[in-house]
Amino acid sequence: MRCSNCGVCCTETEMLLSKKDIQRLEHKGHPPRRFVRYDKEGYATLKNSGGYCVFYDPPAMRCSVYADRPMGCRVYPVIVDEETGIILDTICCARHSISKAEKTLKGKRVVRLLEIIDSEAAERRS
């Protein structure tokens, strides 16, 4: 994919986080209280600040933790639509640069990631 760094996907993000995502960022010196929000269902999501993901730098138009970004960000713009399955998010202007093979591979990853995240949220609710 050829990301344009436009920041649209980082605007008012609701990106889900796995325990591994949180641990990876924490080990890089980012305290979870700075970037994690838990909803009432037990899901962990990235926090926003100033309308963007806390890690997006609008003036520089880049992610400040790109090398360590969450898995959901890595597979984006491939997402799961509950009605149609694996799709490319229409808000991404670079979605046309994703090959069919890349969409298939990232689709498998996003499905597995959602299974993990659902399981982790269920554990938090217990």
Coordinates of N, CA, C and O in Angstrom, one line a residue:
M1 N 0.8 -1.2 0.0 CA 0.0 0.0 0.0 C 0.9 1.2 0.0 O 1.9 1.3 0.6
R2 N 0.4 2.3 -0.7 CA 1.1 3.5 -0.7 C 0.3 4.6 0.1 O -0.5 5.3 -0.4
C3 N 0.6 4.6 1.4 CA -0.1 5.6 2.3 C 0.2 7.0 1.9 O 1.4 7.3 1.7
S4 N -0.8 7.9 1.9 CA -0.5 9.3 1.6 C -0.3 10.1 2.9 O -0.1 11.3 2.7
N5 N -0.4 9.5 4.0 CA -0.2 10.2 5.3 C -1.2 11.3 5.5 O -0.9 12.3 6.2
C6 N -2.4 11.2 5.0 CA -3.4 12.3 5.0 C -4.0 12.4 6.4 O -4.5 13.5 6.8
G7 N -3.9 11.3 7.2 CA -4.5 11.4 8.6 C -5.9 11.1 8.7 O -6.5 11.1 9.8
V8 N -6.6 10.9 7.6 CA -8.1 10.6 7.7 C -8.4 9.4 8.6 O -9.3 9.5 9.4
C9 N -7.6 8.4 8.5 CA -7.9 7.2 9.3 C -7.5 7.4 10.8 O -7.9 6.7 11.7
C10 N -6.7 8.4 11.1 CA -6.3 8.8 12.4 C -7.2 9.8 13.1 O -7.0 10.2 14.2
T11 N -8.2 10.3 12.3 CA -9.1 11.3 12.8 C -10.3 10.6 13.6 O -10.9 9.7 13.1
E12 N -10.5 11.0 14.8 CA -11.5 10.5 15.7 C -11.5 8.9 15.6 O -12.5 8.3 15.4
T13 N -10.3 8.4 15.8 CA -10.2 6.9 15.6 C -10.9 6.2 16.7 O -11.0 6.7 17.8
E14 N -11.3 5.0 16.4 CA -11.9 4.0 17.3 C -11.1 2.7 17.3 O -11.7 1.7 17.5
M15 N -9.8 2.8 16.9 CA -9.0 1.6 16.7 C -9.0 0.8 17.9 O -8.6 1.2 19.0
L16 N -9.3 -0.5 17.7 CA -9.2 -1.5 18.8 C -7.8 -1.9 19.1 O -7.0 -1.9 18.1
L17 N -7.5 -2.2 20.3 CA -6.2 -2.6 20.7 C -6.2 -3.9 21.3 O -7.1 -4.3 22.1
S18 N -5.2 -4.7 21.0 CA -5.0 -6.0 21.7 C -4.0 -5.8 22.9 O -3.4 -4.8 23.0
K19 N -4.0 -6.8 23.7 CA -3.0 -6.7 24.9 C -1.6 -6.6 24.3 O -0.8 -5.9 24.9
K20 N -1.3 -7.3 23.2 CA 0.1 -7.2 22.6 C 0.4 -5.8 22.2 O 1.5 -5.3 22.3
D21 N -0.6 -5.1 21.6 CA -0.5 -3.7 21.1 C -0.1 -2.9 22.3 O 0.8 -2.0 22.3
I22 N -0.9 -3.0 23.4 CA -0.7 -2.2 24.6 C 0.7 -2.4 25.2 O 1.4 -1.5 25.5
Q23 N 1.0 -3.7 25.3 CA 2.4 -4.1 25.9 C 3.5 -3.5 25.0 O 4.5 -3.0 25.6
R24 N 3.4 -3.6 23.7 CA 4.4 -3.2 22.8 C 4.6 -1.7 23.0 O 5.8 -1.2 23.1
L25 N 3.6 -0.9 23.0 CA 3.7 0.6 23.2 C 4.2 0.9 24.6 O 4.9 1.9 24.8
E26 N 3.7 0.2 25.6 CA 4.2 0.4 26.9 C 5.7 0.2 27.1 O 6.4 1.0 27.7
H27 N 6.2 -0.9 26.4 CA 7.6 -1.2 26.5 C 8.4 -0.1 25.8 O 9.6 0.0 26.0
K28 N 7.8 0.6 24.9 CA 8.5 1.7 24.2 C 8.4 3.0 25.0 O 8.8 4.1 24.5
G29 N 7.8 3.0 26.2 CA 7.8 4.1 27.1 C 6.5 4.9 27.1 O 6.5 6.0 27.7
H30 N 5.5 4.4 26.5 CA 4.2 5.1 26.5 C 3.3 4.5 27.6 O 2.9 3.3 27.5
P31 N 3.0 5.2 28.6 CA 2.1 4.7 29.7 C 0.7 4.5 29.1 O 0.1 5.3 28.4
P32 N 0.1 3.3 29.4 CA -1.2 3.0 28.9 C -2.3 4.1 29.2 O -3.2 4.3 28.3
R33 N -2.2 4.7 30.3 CA -3.2 5.7 30.7 C -3.2 6.9 29.7 O -4.2 7.6 29.5
R34 N -2.1 7.0 28.9 CA -2.0 8.1 27.9 C -2.7 7.7 26.6 O -3.2 8.6 25.9
F35 N -2.7 6.4 26.3 CA -3.2 6.1 25.0 C -4.4 5.1 24.9 O -5.0 4.8 23.9
V36 N -4.7 4.5 26.1 CA -5.8 3.4 26.1 C -7.0 3.9 26.7 O -7.0 4.5 27.8
R37 N -8.2 3.6 26.1 CA -9.5 3.9 26.7 C -10.2 2.5 26.7 O -10.2 1.8 25.7
Y38 N -10.9 2.2 27.8 CA -11.7 0.9 27.9 C -13.1 1.3 27.8 O -13.6 2.2 28.6
D39 N -13.9 0.6 27.0 CA -15.3 0.9 26.9 C -16.1 0.0 27.9 O -15.4 -0.9 28.5
K40 N -17.4 0.2 28.0 CA -18.1 -0.6 29.0 C -18.2 -2.1 28.6 O -18.6 -2.9 29.5
E41 N -17.9 -2.4 27.4 CA -17.9 -3.8 27.0 C -16.5 -4.5 27.2 O -16.4 -5.7 26.9
G42 N -15.6 -3.7 27.7 CA -14.2 -4.3 27.9 C -13.3 -4.2 26.8 O -12.1 -4.7 26.9
Y43 N -13.6 -3.5 25.7 CA -12.7 -3.3 24.6 C -11.8 -2.1 24.9 O -12.2 -1.1 25.4
A44 N -10.5 -2.3 24.5 CA -9.5 -1.3 24.6 C -9.4 -0.6 23.2 O -9.3 -1.2 22.2
T45 N -9.4 0.8 23.2 CA -9.3 1.5 22.0 C -8.3 2.6 22.2 O -8.0 3.0 23.3
L46 N -7.7 3.1 21.1 CA -6.8 4.2 21.1 C -7.6 5.5 21.6 O -8.7 5.7 21.1
K47 N -6.9 6.3 22.4 CA -7.5 7.6 22.7 C -7.3 8.6 21.6 O -6.4 8.4 20.8
N48 N -8.1 9.6 21.6 CA -7.9 10.7 20.7 C -7.6 12.0 21.5 O -7.9 12.1 22.7
S49 N -6.9 12.9 20.8 CA -6.5 14.2 21.4 C -6.6 15.2 20.3 O -5.9 15.0 19.2
G50 N -7.3 16.3 20.5 CA -7.4 17.3 19.4 C -8.0 16.7 18.1 O -7.8 17.3 17.1
G51 N -8.9 15.7 18.3 CA -9.6 15.2 17.1 C -8.8 14.1 16.4 O -9.3 13.5 15.4
Y52 N -7.6 13.7 16.8 CA -6.8 12.7 16.2 C -6.3 11.7 17.2 O -6.3 11.9 18.4
C53 N -5.9 10.5 16.7 CA -5.3 9.5 17.5 C -4.1 10.2 18.3 O -3.5 11.1 17.8
V54 N -3.9 9.8 19.6 CA -2.9 10.5 20.4 C -1.5 10.4 19.8 O -0.6 11.2 20.1
F55 N -1.3 9.4 18.9 CA 0.0 9.2 18.3 C 0.2 9.9 17.0 O 1.3 9.9 16.4
Y56 N -0.9 10.5 16.4 CA -0.8 11.2 15.1 C -0.3 12.6 15.3 O -0.8 13.3 16.2
D57 N 0.7 13.0 14.6 CA 1.2 14.4 14.6 C 0.7 15.2 13.4 O 1.2 15.0 12.3
P58 N -0.4 15.9 13.6 CA -1.0 16.6 12.4 C 0.0 17.5 11.6 O 0.0 17.5 10.4
P59 N 0.8 18.4 12.3 CA 1.6 19.2 11.5 C 2.6 18.5 10.6 O 2.9 18.8 9.5
A60 N 3.1 17.4 11.2 CA 4.1 16.5 10.4 C 3.4 15.5 9.5 O 4.0 14.9 8.7
M61 N 2.1 15.4 9.7 CA 1.3 14.4 9.0 C 1.9 13.0 9.0 O 2.1 12.4 8.0
R62 N 2.1 12.6 10.3 CA 2.7 11.2 10.4 C 2.4 10.7 11.8 O 2.0 11.4 12.7
C63 N 2.5 9.4 11.9 CA 2.3 8.6 13.2 C 3.6 8.7 13.9 O 4.7 8.3 13.4
S64 N 3.6 9.0 15.2 CA 4.8 9.1 16.0 C 5.3 7.8 16.5 O 6.4 7.7 17.0
V65 N 4.4 6.7 16.4 CA 4.8 5.4 16.8 C 4.7 4.4 15.6 O 4.5 3.2 15.8
Y66 N 4.9 4.9 14.4 CA 4.7 4.1 13.2 C 5.3 2.7 13.3 O 4.7 1.7 13.0
A67 N 6.6 2.6 13.7 CA 7.2 1.3 13.7 C 6.6 0.3 14.8 O 6.7 -0.9 14.6
D68 N 5.9 0.9 15.8 CA 5.3 0.1 16.8 C 3.8 0.2 16.9 O 3.2 -0.1 17.9
R69 N 3.2 0.7 15.8 CA 1.8 1.0 15.7 C 1.0 -0.3 16.0 O 1.4 -1.4 15.8
P70 N -0.3 -0.1 16.4 CA -1.1 -1.3 16.7 C -1.4 -2.1 15.4 O -1.3 -1.6 14.3
M71 N -1.7 -3.4 15.6 CA -1.9 -4.3 14.5 C -3.1 -3.8 13.6 O -3.0 -3.9 12.4
G72 N -4.1 -3.3 14.2 CA -5.2 -2.8 13.4 C -4.8 -1.7 12.4 O -5.3 -1.6 11.3
C73 N -3.8 -0.9 12.9 CA -3.3 0.2 12.0 C -2.4 -0.4 10.9 O -2.4 0.1 9.8
R74 N -1.7 -1.5 11.2 CA -0.9 -2.2 10.2 C -1.7 -2.8 9.1 O -1.2 -2.9 8.0
V75 N -2.9 -3.4 9.4 CA -3.7 -4.0 8.4 C -4.6 -3.0 7.7 O -5.2 -3.4 6.6
Y76 N -4.8 -1.9 8.2 CA -5.7 -0.9 7.6 C -5.2 -0.5 6.2 O -3.9 -0.5 6.0
P77 N -6.0 -0.3 5.2 CA -7.5 0.0 5.3 C -8.3 -1.3 5.1 O -9.5 -1.2 4.8
V78 N -7.8 -2.5 5.3 CA -8.6 -3.7 5.3 C -9.3 -3.8 6.6 O -8.7 -3.7 7.7
I79 N -10.6 -3.9 6.5 CA -11.5 -4.0 7.7 C -12.5 -5.0 7.4 O -12.7 -5.5 6.3
V80 N -13.3 -5.3 8.5 CA -14.4 -6.3 8.4 C -15.7 -5.5 8.5 O -15.9 -4.8 9.5
D81 N -16.5 -5.7 7.5 CA -17.9 -5.2 7.6 C -18.8 -6.3 7.9 O -18.7 -7.4 7.3
E82 N -19.6 -6.2 9.0 CA -20.4 -7.3 9.4 C -21.3 -7.9 8.4 O -21.7 -9.0 8.4
E83 N -21.7 -7.0 7.5 CA -22.7 -7.5 6.4 C -22.0 -8.1 5.2 O -22.5 -9.0 4.6
T84 N -20.9 -7.5 4.8 CA -20.2 -7.9 3.5 C -18.9 -8.6 3.7 O -18.4 -9.1 2.7
G85 N -18.4 -8.6 4.9 CA -17.1 -9.3 5.1 C -15.9 -8.4 5.0 O -15.9 -7.2 5.4
I86 N -14.8 -8.9 4.4 CA -13.6 -8.2 4.3 C -13.7 -7.2 3.2 O -14.0 -7.5 2.0
I87 N -13.4 -5.9 3.6 CA -13.5 -4.8 2.6 C -12.4 -3.8 2.8 O -11.7 -3.9 3.8
L88 N -12.3 -2.9 1.9 CA -11.3 -1.8 2.0 C -12.1 -0.6 2.5 O -13.2 -0.3 1.9
D89 N -11.7 0.1 3.5 CA -12.4 1.2 4.1 C -12.5 2.3 3.0 O -11.4 2.8 2.5
T90 N -13.7 2.8 2.8 CA -13.9 3.8 1.7 C -13.3 5.2 2.1 O -13.1 6.0 1.2
I91 N -13.0 5.4 3.3 CA -12.5 6.7 3.7 C -11.0 6.9 3.3 O -10.5 7.9 3.3
C92 N -10.4 5.7 3.0 CA -8.9 5.7 2.7 C -8.7 6.1 1.3 O -9.1 5.3 0.4
C93 N -8.0 7.2 1.0 CA -7.8 7.6 -0.4 C -6.7 6.7 -1.1 O -6.6 6.7 -2.3
A94 N -6.0 5.9 -0.3 CA -4.9 5.1 -0.9 C -5.4 3.6 -1.0 O -4.6 2.8 -1.4
R95 N -6.7 3.4 -0.8 CA -7.2 2.0 -0.8 C -7.0 1.3 -2.2 O -6.9 0.1 -2.2
H96 N -6.9 2.1 -3.2 CA -6.8 1.6 -4.5 C -5.4 1.0 -4.8 O -5.2 0.3 -5.8
S97 N -4.5 1.3 -3.9 CA -3.1 0.8 -4.1 C -2.9 -0.6 -3.4 O -1.8 -1.1 -3.5
I98 N -4.0 -1.1 -2.8 CA -3.9 -2.4 -2.2 C -4.2 -3.5 -3.3 O -5.2 -3.4 -4.0
S99 N -3.3 -4.4 -3.4 CA -3.5 -5.5 -4.3 C -4.4 -6.5 -3.8 O -4.7 -6.6 -2.6
K100 N -5.0 -7.4 -4.6 CA -5.9 -8.4 -4.2 C -5.2 -9.4 -3.2 O -5.8 -9.8 -2.2
A101 N -4.0 -9.7 -3.5 CA -3.2 -10.6 -2.6 C -3.0 -9.9 -1.2 O -3.1 -10.6 -0.2
E102 N -2.7 -8.6 -1.2 CA -2.5 -7.9 0.1 C -3.8 -7.9 0.8 O -3.8 -8.0 2.1
K103 N -4.9 -7.6 0.1 CA -6.2 -7.6 0.8 C -6.5 -8.9 1.4 O -7.0 -9.0 2.6
T104 N -6.3 -10.0 0.7 CA -6.5 -11.3 1.2 C -5.7 -11.6 2.5 O -6.2 -12.1 3.5
L105 N -4.4 -11.3 2.4 CA -3.5 -11.6 3.5 C -3.9 -10.7 4.7 O -4.0 -11.2 5.9
K106 N -4.1 -9.4 4.5 CA -4.5 -8.6 5.6 C -5.9 -8.9 6.1 O -6.2 -8.8 7.3
G107 N -6.8 -9.4 5.3 CA -8.1 -9.8 5.7 C -8.0 -11.0 6.7 O -8.7 -11.0 7.7
K108 N -7.1 -11.9 6.4 CA -7.0 -13.0 7.4 C -6.4 -12.5 8.7 O -6.8 -13.0 9.8
R109 N -5.5 -11.6 8.6 CA -4.9 -11.0 9.9 C -5.9 -10.3 10.7 O -6.0 -10.4 11.9
V110 N -6.8 -9.5 10.0 CA -7.8 -8.7 10.7 C -8.8 -9.6 11.4 O -9.3 -9.3 12.5
V111 N -9.2 -10.7 10.7 CA -10.2 -11.6 11.3 C -9.6 -12.2 12.6 O -10.2 -12.3 13.6
R112 N -8.3 -12.7 12.5 CA -7.7 -13.3 13.6 C -7.5 -12.3 14.8 O -7.8 -12.6 15.9
L113 N -7.1 -11.0 14.4 CA -7.0 -10.0 15.4 C -8.3 -9.7 16.1 O -8.3 -9.6 17.3
L114 N -9.4 -9.7 15.4 CA -10.7 -9.4 16.0 C -11.1 -10.6 16.9 O -11.7 -10.3 18.0
E115 N -10.7 -11.8 16.6 CA -11.0 -12.9 17.5 C -10.3 -12.7 18.8 O -10.8 -13.0 19.9
I116 N -9.0 -12.3 18.7 CA -8.2 -12.1 19.9 C -8.8 -11.0 20.7 O -8.9 -11.1 22.0
I117 N -9.1 -9.9 20.1 CA -9.6 -8.7 20.8 C -11.0 -9.0 21.5 O -11.2 -8.6 22.6
D118 N -11.8 -9.8 20.8 CA -13.1 -10.2 21.3 C -12.9 -11.0 22.6 O -13.6 -10.9 23.6
S119 N -12.0 -12.0 22.5 CA -11.6 -12.8 23.6 C -11.1 -12.0 24.8 O -11.5 -12.3 26.0
E120 N -10.2 -11.1 24.6 CA -9.7 -10.3 25.6 C -10.7 -9.4 26.3 O -10.7 -9.2 27.5
A121 N -11.6 -8.9 25.5 CA -12.7 -8.0 26.0 C -13.6 -8.9 26.9 O -14.1 -8.5 28.0
A122 N -13.9 -10.1 26.5 CA -14.7 -11.0 27.3 C -14.1 -11.3 28.6 O -14.7 -11.4 29.6
E123 N -12.7 -11.5 28.6 CA -12.0 -11.7 29.9 C -12.1 -10.5 30.8 O -12.3 -10.7 32.0
R124 N -12.1 -9.3 30.2 CA -12.2 -8.1 31.1 C -13.6 -8.0 31.7 O -13.7 -7.4 32.8
R125 N -14.6 -8.5 31.0 CA -16.0 -8.4 31.5 C -16.2 -9.4 32.6 O -17.2 -9.3 33.4
S126 N -15.4 -10.5 32.6 CA -15.6 -11.6 33.6 C -15.3 -11.1 35.0 O -14.5 -10.3 35.3

